[in-house]
Coordinates of C-alpha atoms and ligand atoms in Angstrom, one line a residue:
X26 CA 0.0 0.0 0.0
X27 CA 1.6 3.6 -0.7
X28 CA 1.2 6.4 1.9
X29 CA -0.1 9.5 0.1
X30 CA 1.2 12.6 1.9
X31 CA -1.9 13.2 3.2
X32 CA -2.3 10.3 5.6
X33 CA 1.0 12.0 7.5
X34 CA -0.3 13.7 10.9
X35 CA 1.9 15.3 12.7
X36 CA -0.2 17.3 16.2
X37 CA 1.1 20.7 17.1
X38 CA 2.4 21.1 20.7
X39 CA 2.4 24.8 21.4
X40 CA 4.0 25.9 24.8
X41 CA 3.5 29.5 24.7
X42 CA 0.6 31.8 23.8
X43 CA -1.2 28.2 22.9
X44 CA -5.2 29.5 23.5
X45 CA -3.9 32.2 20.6
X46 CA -3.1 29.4 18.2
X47 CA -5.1 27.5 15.4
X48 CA -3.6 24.5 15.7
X49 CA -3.4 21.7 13.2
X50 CA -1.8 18.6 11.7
X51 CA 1.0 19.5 8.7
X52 CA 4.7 21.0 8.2
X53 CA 3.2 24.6 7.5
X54 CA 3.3 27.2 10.1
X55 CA 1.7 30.0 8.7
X56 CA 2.2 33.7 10.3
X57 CA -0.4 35.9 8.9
X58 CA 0.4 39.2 10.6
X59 CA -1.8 41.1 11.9
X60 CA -4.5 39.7 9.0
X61 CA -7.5 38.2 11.7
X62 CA -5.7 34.4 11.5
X63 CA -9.3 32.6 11.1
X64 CA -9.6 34.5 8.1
X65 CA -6.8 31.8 6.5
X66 CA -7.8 29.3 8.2
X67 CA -10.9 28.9 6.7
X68 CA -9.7 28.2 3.5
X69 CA -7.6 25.2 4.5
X70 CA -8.1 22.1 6.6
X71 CA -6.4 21.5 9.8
X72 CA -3.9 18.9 8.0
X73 CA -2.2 21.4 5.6
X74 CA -1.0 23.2 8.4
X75 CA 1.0 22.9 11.3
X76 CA -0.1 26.0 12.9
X77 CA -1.5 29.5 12.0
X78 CA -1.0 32.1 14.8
X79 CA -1.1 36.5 14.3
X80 CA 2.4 37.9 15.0
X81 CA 2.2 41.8 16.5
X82 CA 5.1 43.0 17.9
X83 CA 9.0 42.1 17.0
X84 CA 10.1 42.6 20.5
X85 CA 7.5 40.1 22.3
X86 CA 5.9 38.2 19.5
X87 CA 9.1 36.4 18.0
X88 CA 10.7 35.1 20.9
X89 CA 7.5 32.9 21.4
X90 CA 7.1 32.2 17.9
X91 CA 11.0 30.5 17.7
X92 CA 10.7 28.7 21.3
X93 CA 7.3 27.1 19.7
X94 CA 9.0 26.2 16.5
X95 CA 12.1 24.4 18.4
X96 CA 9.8 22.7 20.4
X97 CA 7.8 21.1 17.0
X98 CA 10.8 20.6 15.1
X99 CA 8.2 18.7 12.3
X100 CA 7.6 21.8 11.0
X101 CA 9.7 22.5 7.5
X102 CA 8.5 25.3 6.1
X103 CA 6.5 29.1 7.0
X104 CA 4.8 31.3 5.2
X105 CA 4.5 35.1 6.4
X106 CA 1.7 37.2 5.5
X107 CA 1.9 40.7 5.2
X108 CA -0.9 42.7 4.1
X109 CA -1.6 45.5 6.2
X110 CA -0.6 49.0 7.0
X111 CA -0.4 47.5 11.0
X112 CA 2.2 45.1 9.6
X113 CA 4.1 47.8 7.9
X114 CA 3.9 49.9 11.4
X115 CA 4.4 47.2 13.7
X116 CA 7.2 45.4 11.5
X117 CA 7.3 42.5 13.2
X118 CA 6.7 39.6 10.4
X119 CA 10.1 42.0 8.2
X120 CA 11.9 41.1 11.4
X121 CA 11.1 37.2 11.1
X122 CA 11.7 37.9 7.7
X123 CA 15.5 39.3 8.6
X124 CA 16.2 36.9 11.4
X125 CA 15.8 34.2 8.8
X126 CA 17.7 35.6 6.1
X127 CA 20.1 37.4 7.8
X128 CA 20.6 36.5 11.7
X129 CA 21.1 37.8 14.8
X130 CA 23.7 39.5 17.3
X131 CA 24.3 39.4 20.7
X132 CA 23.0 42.9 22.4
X133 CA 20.7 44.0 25.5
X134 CA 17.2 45.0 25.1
X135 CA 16.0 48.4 26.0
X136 CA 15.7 48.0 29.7
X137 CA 19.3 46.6 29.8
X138 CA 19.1 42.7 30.0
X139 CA 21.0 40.7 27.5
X140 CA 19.0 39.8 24.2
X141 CA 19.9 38.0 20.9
X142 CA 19.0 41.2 18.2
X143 CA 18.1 40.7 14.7
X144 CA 20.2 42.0 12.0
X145 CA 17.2 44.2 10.7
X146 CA 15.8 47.9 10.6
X147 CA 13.2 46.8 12.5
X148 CA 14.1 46.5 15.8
X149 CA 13.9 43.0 17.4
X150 CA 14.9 40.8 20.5
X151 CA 14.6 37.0 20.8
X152 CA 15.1 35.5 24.2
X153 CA 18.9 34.7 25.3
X154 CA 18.1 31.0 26.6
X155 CA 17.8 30.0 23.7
X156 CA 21.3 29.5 22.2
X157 CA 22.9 30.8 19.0
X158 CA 23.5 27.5 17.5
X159 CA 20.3 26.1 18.4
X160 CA 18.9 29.3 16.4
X161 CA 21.1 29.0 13.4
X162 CA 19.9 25.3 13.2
X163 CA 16.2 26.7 12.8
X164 CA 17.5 29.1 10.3
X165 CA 19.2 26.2 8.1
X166 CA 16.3 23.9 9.0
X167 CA 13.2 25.5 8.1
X168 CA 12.2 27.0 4.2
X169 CA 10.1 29.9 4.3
X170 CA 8.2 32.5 1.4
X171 CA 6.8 36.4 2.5
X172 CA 3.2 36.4 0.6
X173 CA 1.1 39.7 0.7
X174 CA -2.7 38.1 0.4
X175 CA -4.6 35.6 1.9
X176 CA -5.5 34.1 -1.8
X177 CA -1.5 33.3 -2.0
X178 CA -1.2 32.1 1.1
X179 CA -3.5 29.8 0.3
X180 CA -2.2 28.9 -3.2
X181 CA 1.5 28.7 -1.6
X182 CA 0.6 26.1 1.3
X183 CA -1.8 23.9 -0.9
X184 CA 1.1 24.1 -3.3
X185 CA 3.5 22.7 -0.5
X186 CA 1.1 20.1 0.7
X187 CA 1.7 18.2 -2.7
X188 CA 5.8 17.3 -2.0
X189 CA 6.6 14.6 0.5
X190 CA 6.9 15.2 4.0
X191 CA 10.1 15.6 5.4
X192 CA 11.3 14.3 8.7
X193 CA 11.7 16.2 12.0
X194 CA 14.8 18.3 11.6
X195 CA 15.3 17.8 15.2
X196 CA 14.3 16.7 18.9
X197 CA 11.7 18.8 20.6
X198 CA 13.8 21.3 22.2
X199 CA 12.4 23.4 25.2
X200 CA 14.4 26.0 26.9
X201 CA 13.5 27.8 30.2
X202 CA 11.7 30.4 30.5
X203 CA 12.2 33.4 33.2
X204 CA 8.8 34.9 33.9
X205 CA 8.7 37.9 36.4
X206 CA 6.6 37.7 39.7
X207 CA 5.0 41.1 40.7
X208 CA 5.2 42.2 44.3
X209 CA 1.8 43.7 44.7
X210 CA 0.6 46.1 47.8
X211 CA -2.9 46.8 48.3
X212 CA -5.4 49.3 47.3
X213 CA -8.6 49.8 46.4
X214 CA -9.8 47.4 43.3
X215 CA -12.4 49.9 41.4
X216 CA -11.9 53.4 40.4
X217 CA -8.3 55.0 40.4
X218 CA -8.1 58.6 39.1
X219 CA -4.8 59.1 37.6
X220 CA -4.2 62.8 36.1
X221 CA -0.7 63.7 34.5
X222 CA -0.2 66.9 32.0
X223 CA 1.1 64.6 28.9
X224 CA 0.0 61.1 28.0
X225 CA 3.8 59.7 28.7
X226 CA 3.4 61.0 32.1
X227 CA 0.1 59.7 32.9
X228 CA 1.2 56.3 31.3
X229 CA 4.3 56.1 33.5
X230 CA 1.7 56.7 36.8
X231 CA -0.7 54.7 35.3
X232 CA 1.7 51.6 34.8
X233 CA 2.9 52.0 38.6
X234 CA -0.4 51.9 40.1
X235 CA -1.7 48.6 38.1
X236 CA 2.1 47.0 39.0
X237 CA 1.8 48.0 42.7
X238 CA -1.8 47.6 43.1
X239 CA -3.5 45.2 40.8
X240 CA -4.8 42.1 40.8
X241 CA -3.0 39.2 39.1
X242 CA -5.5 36.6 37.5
X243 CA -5.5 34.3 34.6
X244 CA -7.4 35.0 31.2
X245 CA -8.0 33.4 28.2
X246 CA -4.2 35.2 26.7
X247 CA -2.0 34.0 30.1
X248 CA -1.8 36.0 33.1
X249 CA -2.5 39.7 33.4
X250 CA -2.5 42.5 36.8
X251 CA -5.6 44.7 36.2
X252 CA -7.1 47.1 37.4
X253 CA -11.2 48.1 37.5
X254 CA -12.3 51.5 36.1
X255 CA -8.9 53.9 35.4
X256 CA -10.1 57.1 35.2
X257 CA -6.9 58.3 33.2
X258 CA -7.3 62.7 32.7
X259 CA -4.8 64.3 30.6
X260 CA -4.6 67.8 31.1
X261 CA -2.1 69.4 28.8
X262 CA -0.9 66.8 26.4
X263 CA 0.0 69.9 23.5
X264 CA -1.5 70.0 20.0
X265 CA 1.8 68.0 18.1
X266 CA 2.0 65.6 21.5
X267 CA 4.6 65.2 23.7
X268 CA 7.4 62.4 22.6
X269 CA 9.7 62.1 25.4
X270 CA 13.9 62.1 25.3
X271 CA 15.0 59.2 24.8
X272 CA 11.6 57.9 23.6
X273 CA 10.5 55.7 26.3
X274 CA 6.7 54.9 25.2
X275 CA 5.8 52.1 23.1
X276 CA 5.1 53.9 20.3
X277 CA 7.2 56.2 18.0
X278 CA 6.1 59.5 16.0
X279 CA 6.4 58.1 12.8
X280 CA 3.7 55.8 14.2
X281 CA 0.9 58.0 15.3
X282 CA 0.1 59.5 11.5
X283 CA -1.4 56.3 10.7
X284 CA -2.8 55.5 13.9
X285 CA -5.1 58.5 13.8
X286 CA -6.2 58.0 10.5
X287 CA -7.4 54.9 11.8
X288 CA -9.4 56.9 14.4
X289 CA -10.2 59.8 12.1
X290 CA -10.7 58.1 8.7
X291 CA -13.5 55.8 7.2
X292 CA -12.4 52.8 5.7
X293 CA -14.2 50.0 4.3
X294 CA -14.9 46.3 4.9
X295 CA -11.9 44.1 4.4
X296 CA -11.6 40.4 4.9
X297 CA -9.0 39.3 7.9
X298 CA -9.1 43.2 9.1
X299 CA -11.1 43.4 12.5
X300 CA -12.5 46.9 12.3
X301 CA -11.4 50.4 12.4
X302 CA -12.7 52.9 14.7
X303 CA -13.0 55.3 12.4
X304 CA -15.5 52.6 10.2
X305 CA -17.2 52.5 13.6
X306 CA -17.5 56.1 14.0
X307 CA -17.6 57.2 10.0
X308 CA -20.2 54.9 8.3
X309 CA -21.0 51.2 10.1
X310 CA -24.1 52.8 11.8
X311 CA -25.1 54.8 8.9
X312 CA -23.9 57.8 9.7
X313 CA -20.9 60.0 10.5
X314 CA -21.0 60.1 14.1
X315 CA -18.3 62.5 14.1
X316 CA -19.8 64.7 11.5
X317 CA -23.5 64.3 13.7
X318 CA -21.4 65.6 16.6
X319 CA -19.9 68.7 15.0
X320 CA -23.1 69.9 13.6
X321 CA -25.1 69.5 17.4
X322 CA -22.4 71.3 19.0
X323 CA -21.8 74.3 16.5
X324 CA -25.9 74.8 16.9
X325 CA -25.8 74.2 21.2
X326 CA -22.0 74.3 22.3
X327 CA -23.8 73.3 25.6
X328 CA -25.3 70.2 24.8
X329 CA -25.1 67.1 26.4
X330 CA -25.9 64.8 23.6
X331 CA -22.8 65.0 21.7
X332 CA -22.4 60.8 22.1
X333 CA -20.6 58.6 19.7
X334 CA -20.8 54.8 19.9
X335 CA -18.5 52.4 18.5
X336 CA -20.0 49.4 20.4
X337 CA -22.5 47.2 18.3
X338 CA -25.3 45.4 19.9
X339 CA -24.7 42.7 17.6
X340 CA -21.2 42.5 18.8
X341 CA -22.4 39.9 20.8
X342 CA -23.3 37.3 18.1
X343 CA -20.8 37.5 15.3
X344 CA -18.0 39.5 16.3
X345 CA -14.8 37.8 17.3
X346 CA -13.2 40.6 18.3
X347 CA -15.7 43.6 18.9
X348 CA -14.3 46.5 20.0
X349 CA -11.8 47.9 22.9
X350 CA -13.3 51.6 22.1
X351 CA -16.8 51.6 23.1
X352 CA -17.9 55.3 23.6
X353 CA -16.8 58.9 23.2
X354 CA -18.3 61.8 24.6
X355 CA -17.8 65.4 23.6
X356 CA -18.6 68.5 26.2
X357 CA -17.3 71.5 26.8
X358 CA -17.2 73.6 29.8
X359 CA -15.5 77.1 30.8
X360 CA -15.0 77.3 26.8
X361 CA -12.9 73.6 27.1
X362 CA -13.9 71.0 25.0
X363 CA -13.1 68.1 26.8
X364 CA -13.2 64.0 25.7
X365 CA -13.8 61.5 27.6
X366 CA -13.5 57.7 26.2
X367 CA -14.5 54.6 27.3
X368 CA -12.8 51.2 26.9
X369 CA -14.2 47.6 27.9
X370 CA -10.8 46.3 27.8
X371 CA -7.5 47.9 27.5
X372 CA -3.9 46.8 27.4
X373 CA -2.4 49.9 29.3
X374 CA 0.9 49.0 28.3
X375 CA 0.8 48.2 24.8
X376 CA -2.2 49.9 23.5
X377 CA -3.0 53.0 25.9
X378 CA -0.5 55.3 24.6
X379 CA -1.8 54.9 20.8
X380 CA -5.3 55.0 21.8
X381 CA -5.2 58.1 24.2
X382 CA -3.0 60.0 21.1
X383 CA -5.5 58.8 18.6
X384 CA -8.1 60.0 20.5
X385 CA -6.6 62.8 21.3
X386 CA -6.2 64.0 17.0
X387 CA -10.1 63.7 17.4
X388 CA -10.8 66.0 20.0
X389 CA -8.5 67.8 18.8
X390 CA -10.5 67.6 15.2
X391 CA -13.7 68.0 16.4
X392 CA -12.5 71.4 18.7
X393 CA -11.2 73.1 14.9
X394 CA -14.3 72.4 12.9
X395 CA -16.6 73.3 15.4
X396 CA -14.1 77.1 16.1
X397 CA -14.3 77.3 12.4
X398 CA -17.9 77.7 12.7
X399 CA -18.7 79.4 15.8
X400 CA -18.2 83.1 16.8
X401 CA -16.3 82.0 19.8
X402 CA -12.9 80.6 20.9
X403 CA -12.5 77.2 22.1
X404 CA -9.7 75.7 23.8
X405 CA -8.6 72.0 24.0
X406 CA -9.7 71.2 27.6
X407 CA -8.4 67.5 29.0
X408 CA -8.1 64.0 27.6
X409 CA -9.9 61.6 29.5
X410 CA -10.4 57.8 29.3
X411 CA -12.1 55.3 31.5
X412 CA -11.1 51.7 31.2
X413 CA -12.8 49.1 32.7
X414 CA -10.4 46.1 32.4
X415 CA -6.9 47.9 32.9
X416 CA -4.4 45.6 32.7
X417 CA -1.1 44.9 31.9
X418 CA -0.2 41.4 30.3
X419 CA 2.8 39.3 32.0
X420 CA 5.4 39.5 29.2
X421 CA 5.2 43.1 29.5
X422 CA 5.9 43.4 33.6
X423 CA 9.6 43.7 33.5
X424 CA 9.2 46.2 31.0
X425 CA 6.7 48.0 32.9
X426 CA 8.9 47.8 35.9
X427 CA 11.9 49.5 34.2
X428 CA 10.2 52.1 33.3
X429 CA 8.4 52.9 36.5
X430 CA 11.4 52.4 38.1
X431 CA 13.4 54.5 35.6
X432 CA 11.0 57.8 35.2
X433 CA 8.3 57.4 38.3
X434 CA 10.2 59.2 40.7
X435 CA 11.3 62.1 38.6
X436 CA 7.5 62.4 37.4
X437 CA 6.5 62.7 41.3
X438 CA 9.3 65.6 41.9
X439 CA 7.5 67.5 39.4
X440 CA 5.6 70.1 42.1
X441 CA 2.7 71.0 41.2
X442 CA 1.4 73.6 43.2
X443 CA -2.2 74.3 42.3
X444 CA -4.2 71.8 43.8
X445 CA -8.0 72.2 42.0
X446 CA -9.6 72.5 45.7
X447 CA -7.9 75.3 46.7
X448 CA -5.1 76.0 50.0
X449 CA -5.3 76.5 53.3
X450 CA -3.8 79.8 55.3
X451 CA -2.8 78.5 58.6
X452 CA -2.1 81.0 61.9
X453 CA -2.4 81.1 65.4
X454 CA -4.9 83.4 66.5
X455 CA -6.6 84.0 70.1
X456 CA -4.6 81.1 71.5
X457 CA -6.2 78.8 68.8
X458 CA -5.2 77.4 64.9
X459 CA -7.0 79.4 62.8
X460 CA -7.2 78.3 59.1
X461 CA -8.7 80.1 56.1
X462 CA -9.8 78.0 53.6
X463 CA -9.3 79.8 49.5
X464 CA -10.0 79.2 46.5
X465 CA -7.0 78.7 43.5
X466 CA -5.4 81.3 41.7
X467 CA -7.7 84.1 43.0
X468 CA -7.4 83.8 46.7
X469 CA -11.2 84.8 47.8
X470 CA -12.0 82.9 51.3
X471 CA -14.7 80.5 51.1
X472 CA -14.5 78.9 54.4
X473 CA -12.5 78.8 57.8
X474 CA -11.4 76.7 60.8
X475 CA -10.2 76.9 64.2
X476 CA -9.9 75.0 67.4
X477 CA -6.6 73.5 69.3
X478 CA -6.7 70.1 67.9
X479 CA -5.1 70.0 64.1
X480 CA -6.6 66.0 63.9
X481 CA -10.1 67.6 64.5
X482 CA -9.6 70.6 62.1
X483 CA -7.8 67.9 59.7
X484 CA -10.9 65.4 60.2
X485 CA -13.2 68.2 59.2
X486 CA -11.1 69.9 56.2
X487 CA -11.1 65.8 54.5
X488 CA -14.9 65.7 55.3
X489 CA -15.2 69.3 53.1
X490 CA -12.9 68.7 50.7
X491 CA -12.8 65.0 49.9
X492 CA -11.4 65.6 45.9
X493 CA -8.0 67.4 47.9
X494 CA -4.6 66.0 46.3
X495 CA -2.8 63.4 48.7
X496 CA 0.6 65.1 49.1
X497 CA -1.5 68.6 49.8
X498 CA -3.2 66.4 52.6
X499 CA -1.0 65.1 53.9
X500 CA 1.5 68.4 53.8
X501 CA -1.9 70.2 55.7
X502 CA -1.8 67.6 58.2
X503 CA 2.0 67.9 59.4
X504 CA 1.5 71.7 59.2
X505 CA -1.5 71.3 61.5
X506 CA 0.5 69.0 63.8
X507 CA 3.0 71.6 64.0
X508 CA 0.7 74.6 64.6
X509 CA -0.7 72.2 67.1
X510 CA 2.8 71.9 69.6
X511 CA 3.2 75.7 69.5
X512 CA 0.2 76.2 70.7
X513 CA 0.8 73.6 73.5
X514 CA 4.8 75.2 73.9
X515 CA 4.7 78.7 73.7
X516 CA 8.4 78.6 73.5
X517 CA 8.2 77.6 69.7
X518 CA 6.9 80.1 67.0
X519 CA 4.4 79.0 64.7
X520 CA 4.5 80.1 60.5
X521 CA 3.2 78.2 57.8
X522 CA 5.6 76.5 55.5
X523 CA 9.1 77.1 58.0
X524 CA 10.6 74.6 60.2
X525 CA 9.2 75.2 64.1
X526 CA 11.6 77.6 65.9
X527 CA 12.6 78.6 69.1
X528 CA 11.2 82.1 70.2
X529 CA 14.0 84.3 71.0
Ligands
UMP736 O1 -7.7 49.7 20.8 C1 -7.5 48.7 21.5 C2 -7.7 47.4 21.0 C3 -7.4 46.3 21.8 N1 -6.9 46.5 23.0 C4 -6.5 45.3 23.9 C5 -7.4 45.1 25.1 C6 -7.3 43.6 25.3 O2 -6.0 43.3 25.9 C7 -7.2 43.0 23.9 C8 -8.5 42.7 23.3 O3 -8.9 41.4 23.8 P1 -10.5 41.1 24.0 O4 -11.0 41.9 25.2 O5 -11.2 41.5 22.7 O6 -10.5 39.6 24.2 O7 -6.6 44.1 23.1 C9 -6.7 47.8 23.5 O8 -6.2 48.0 24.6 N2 -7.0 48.8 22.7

């Protein structure tokens, strides 16, 4: 009896990222990008391919995708789809692309730990356990073609399936794998207001209070710490955004261009692309939400109504991947035209960054339209976004770590003086604290205090002013302390803001 090829099975085994994988029975592993992987995989049966799996990101994505290959060395050849702008952006599957054709180096990664990097423009790691031989084996081993549509992928692995199989070009080789613990405090699991003037800022305070303070649990992609409800408000992020030097957010300028246009731009249905937002916003409901939201505000800049909704009810039934971005609201106030945002899920590592400057271009959008029609001048008021599930994924908790560790403290020196509920005036007067209680920037009295105990005046000012900043709180309750022990010793002098001193 012959063996046709077909009657060859050989079973996938992934051992990372495996619940992100369609797994199947051939010598194919096809890498389609960011292209929506069921989009191939519909065209094919499970036995003309090994394995058919997305690849993002060229500095997390390809490290996986190599230790999975070694591990099912029955896999001979790969096929790597690019077809969209995200691939061009991201660059990841031109990295895989140069790893195989042209190698790799000893280096260290960004946040300093020693990395093989690819010899490519595109900037990519791949873990050190694994060693160099071991990798040039898989570069000798395995054959591989770039494709740029899903109708030649197809062509290209049916095309493959017809030759005879070819045996394993190794063991199964598994190599460790360092994963990071998180040492976690606690804190309050729903609601976190987190204001900074530029998104980088924001992100670095928002990273530090998921890593200190959220909750590790498992989901359907591996482990992530989260977070409930980040309200994230950034204040002055400027009209050409804020790129810190050196660069440390995920994201570069060149970047951002495209990523609004995503945001901004209609664009229409295209097999193995999710969605857009700006399809969302531009045409899927059958009108231009953005346009609708222009015209109500140039006729009533007060209204209320100015709602866009990205979020589908029929999400629910046939939507794989429905979207992140579910809501935007316009309003202005005090001649600000704020946005807020609101996110089901959102990779605050990753993705935050490109989402708050995308929305940012459309508030910024909407607020130039609108002046162009108006008699009266606007100004861009804050940035805010609410994200339900804020988390950060495992892979990514070293990273976030250097970088809190690396800019959170100079971000917290920063003084910032004007705290939105106003300061306090604290004297001694007829033998008792006497505190004056004034509004920002204009200095008119709106309330006052007195009495010898600073806990009870303290007690009372939280009870008023709840919204009052935490370092301003707790700077009012060491100068109460101290107004306190001068009235108790007259022999010290009491005076706001100076160290206590001995009366002469
Ligand atoms: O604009 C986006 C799009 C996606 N995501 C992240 C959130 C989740 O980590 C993941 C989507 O996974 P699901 O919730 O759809 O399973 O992508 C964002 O943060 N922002």
């Amino acid at each position: 009896m012959t063996i046709t090829p077909s009657n060859y099975l050989f079973n996938y085994d992934p051992h990372y990222k495996a619940n992100q994988l369609i797994c199947g029975y051939g010598q194919t592993a096809i890498i389609t990008g960011w292209t929506v992987k069921e989009s191939v995989a519909r065209y094919l049966t499970s036995k003309e391919y090994a394995v058919i799996g997305n690849l993002y990101s060229p500095t997390r994505g390809i490290s996986p995708l190599i230790r999975n290959l070694l591990a099912n060395p029955h896999v001979a050849s790969l096929v790597i789809l690019q077809s969209t702008k995200e691939d061009q952006n991201a660059g990841g599957c031109q990295c895989l692309l140069d790893f195989l054709s042209k190698g790799f180096r000893a280096g260290v990664d960004h946040i300093g730990k020693d990395v093989w990097i690819i010899n490519s423009n595109v900037l990519g790691y791949i873990d050190i356990e694994i060693p160099a031989e071991v990798l040039e084996l898989i570069r000798e081993s395995i054959v591989y073609r770039e494709v740029e549509s899903i109708s030649k992928v197809v062509d290209h692995v049916k095309e493959l399936n017809k030759k005879e199989k070819k045996k394993s070009w190794s063991n199964p080789l598994i190599f460790p794998f360092t994963e990071t613990s998180s040492k976690i405090r606690p804190g309050t699991k729903y609601c976190h207001r987190i204001e900074g003037s530029t998104i980088a800022e924001t992100w670095v305070r928002i990273l530090h209070r998921i890593k200190t303070t959220g909750r590790v649990r498992p989901t359907e992609y591996g482990k992530w710490q989260e977070l409930i409800n980040i309200v994230a408000v950034v204040t002055d992020e400027p009209l050409d955004f804020y790129f810190p030097e050196p660069n440390y957010l995920p994201i570069r300028r060149e970047f951002i261009n495209d990523y609004i246009s995503q945001i901004l731009d209609d664009s229409s249905q295209r097999e193995g692309i999710k969605y857009t937002y700006g399809q969302r916003l531009r045409s899927w409901f059958k009108k231009d939400q953005i346009q609708q939201v222009i015209d109500l505000l140039v006729s009533d800049i007060n209204s209320s109504r100015a709602v866009m909704s990205l979020w589908d009810v029929n999400d629910y039934d046939n939507n794989d991947s429905p979207p992140c971005l579910n809501h935007i609201w316009i309003r202005t106030i005090d001649d600000e035209l704020s946005l807020t945002a609101t996110f089901r899920s959102n990779d605050m590592f990753s993705a935050w960054p490109s989402n708050a400057m995308g929305l940012r271009a459309l508030q910024i959008h909407i607020m130039r339209e609108i002046q162009n029609r108006i008699n009266q001048k606007l100004k861009i008021g804050p940035l805010v976004t609410v994200s339900q599930s804020a988390h950060i994924y495992n892979d990514c908790w070293e990273y976030a770590d250097k970088i809190v560790d690396a800019e959170y403290e100079t971000i917290c020196r920063e003084k910032k003086y004007a705290d939105p509920s106003g300061s306090y005036l604290i004297v001694i007067k007829n033998n008792q604290i006497f505190v004056e209680h004034i509004t920002p920037g204009s200095g008119e009295i709106v309330n006052c205090y007195f009495g010898k105990s600073a806990r009870k005046i303290y007690n009372k000012i939280a009870e008023d002013s709840p919204g009052i900043g935490i370092k301003h709180a707790m700077y009012l309750g060491s100068e109460l302390q101290k107004a306190e022990i001068c009235l108790k010793d007259k022999s010290y002098h009491y005076q706001q803001d100076k160290p206590l001193t001995v009366k002469s």
